[in-house]
Short mmCIF file of C-alpha atoms in Angstrom, two decimals:
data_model
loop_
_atom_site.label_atom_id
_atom_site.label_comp_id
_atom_site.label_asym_id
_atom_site.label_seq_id
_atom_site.Cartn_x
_atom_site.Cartn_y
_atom_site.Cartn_z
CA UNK T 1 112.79 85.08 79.63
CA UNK T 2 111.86 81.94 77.44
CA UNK T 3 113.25 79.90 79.84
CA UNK T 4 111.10 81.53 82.72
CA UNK T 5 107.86 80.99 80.56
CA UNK T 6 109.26 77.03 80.28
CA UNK T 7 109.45 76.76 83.82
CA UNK T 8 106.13 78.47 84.66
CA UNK T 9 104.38 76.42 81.96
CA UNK T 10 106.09 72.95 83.32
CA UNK T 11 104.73 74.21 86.99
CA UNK T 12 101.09 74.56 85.69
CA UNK T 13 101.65 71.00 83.63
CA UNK T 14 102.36 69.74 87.47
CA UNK T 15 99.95 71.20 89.17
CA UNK T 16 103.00 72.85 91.54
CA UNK T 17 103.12 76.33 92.95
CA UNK T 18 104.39 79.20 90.62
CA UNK T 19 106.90 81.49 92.55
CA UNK T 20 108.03 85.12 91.99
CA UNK T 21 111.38 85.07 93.51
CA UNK T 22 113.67 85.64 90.87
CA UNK T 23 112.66 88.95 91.60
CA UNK T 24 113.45 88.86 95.50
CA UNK T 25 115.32 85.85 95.89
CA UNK T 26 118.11 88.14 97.44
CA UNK T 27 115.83 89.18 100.07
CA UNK T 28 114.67 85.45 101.15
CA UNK T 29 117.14 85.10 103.61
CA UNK T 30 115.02 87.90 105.97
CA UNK T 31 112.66 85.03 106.84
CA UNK T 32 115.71 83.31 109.08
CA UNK T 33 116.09 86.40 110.77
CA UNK T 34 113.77 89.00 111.23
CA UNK T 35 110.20 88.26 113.04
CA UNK T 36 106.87 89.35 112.11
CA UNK T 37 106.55 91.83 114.21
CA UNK T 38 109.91 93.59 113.65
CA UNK T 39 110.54 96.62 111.91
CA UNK T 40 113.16 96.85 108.77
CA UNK T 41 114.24 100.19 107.34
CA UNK T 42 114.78 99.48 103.90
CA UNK T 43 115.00 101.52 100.75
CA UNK T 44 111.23 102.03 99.03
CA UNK T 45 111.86 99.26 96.50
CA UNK T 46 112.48 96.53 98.69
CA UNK T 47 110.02 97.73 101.33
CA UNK T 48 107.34 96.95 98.92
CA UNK T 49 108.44 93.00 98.82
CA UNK T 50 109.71 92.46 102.83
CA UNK T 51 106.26 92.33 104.25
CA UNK T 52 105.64 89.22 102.37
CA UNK T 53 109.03 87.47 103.96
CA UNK T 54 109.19 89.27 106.66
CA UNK T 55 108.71 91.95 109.41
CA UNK T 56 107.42 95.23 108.56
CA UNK T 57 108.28 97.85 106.64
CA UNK T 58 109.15 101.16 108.01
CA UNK T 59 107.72 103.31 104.36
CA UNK T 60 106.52 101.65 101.06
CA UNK T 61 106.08 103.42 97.53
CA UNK T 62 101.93 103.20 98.54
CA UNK T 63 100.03 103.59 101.64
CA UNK T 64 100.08 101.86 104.53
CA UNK T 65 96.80 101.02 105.49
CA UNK T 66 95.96 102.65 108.70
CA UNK T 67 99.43 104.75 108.67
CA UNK T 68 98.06 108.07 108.52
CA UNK T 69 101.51 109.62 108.23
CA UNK T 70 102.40 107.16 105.29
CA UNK T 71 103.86 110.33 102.77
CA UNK T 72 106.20 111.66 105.69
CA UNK T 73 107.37 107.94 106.43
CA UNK T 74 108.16 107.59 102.62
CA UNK T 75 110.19 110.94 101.97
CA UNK T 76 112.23 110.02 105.77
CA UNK T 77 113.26 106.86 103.66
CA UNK T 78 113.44 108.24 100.63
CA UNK T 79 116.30 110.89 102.32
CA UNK T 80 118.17 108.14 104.44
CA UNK T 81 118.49 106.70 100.97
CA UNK T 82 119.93 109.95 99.02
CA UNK T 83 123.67 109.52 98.65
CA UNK T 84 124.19 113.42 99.94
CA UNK T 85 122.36 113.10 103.34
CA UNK T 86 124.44 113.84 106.28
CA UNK T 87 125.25 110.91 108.52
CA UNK T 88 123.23 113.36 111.60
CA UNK T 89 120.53 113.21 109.40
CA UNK T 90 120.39 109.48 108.67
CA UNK T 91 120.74 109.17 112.87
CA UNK T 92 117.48 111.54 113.57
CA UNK T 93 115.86 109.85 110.99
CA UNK T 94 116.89 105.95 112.70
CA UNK T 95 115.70 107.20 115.86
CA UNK T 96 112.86 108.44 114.80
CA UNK T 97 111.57 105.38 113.16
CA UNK T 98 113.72 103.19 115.48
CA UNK T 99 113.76 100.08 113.59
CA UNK T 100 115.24 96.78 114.33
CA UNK T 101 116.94 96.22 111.30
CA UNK T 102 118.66 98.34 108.52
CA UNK T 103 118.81 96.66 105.28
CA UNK T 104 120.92 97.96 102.73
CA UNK T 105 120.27 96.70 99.59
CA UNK T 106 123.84 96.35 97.31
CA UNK T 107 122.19 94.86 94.39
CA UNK T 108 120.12 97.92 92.96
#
């Protein structure tokens, strides 16, 4: 951590940009791949960061502005996530989203 405060304090000395992405570095290489208007299906925890690389996310932990149906999108994801859902489940739930990417996230 000390050496993260170093870094962030030499950045502000500089006058350069201060980045988050030790946190989501893993995800970074999304922006070579998916487009902006292209839906991932990601677990809730990384669904909260991939808008900001890229694409959209299919559920995140809070609303969705204008997704009325935000709390049903959620628990689908939530349940595709759940090591005891059935495989026919984790199909209905693909096609009902039908997203262009499925990102499974090995790091967690």
């Amino acid at each position: 951590m000390q050496g993260r405060l170093l870094t962030i304090a030499n950045s502000i000395y500089l006058g350069r940009p201060i980045s988050s992405q030790i946190g989501y570095k893993h995800l970074m290489f999304l922006k070579d791949y998916v487009g902006h208007d292209e839906v991932v299906f990601a677990d809730i925890a990384s669904s909260w960061i991939l808008p900001t690389i890229a694409g959209k996310a299919a559920a995140t932990t809070h609303p969705l502005a204008f997704v009325p149906e935000w709390w049903n999108r959620k628990m689908a994801v939530i349940e595709f996530f759940e090591p005891n859902t059935s495989s026919a489940r984790r199909n209905e739930i693909l096609r009902q989203f039908k997203p262009q990417y499925l990102l499974i996230n090995k790091i967690k």
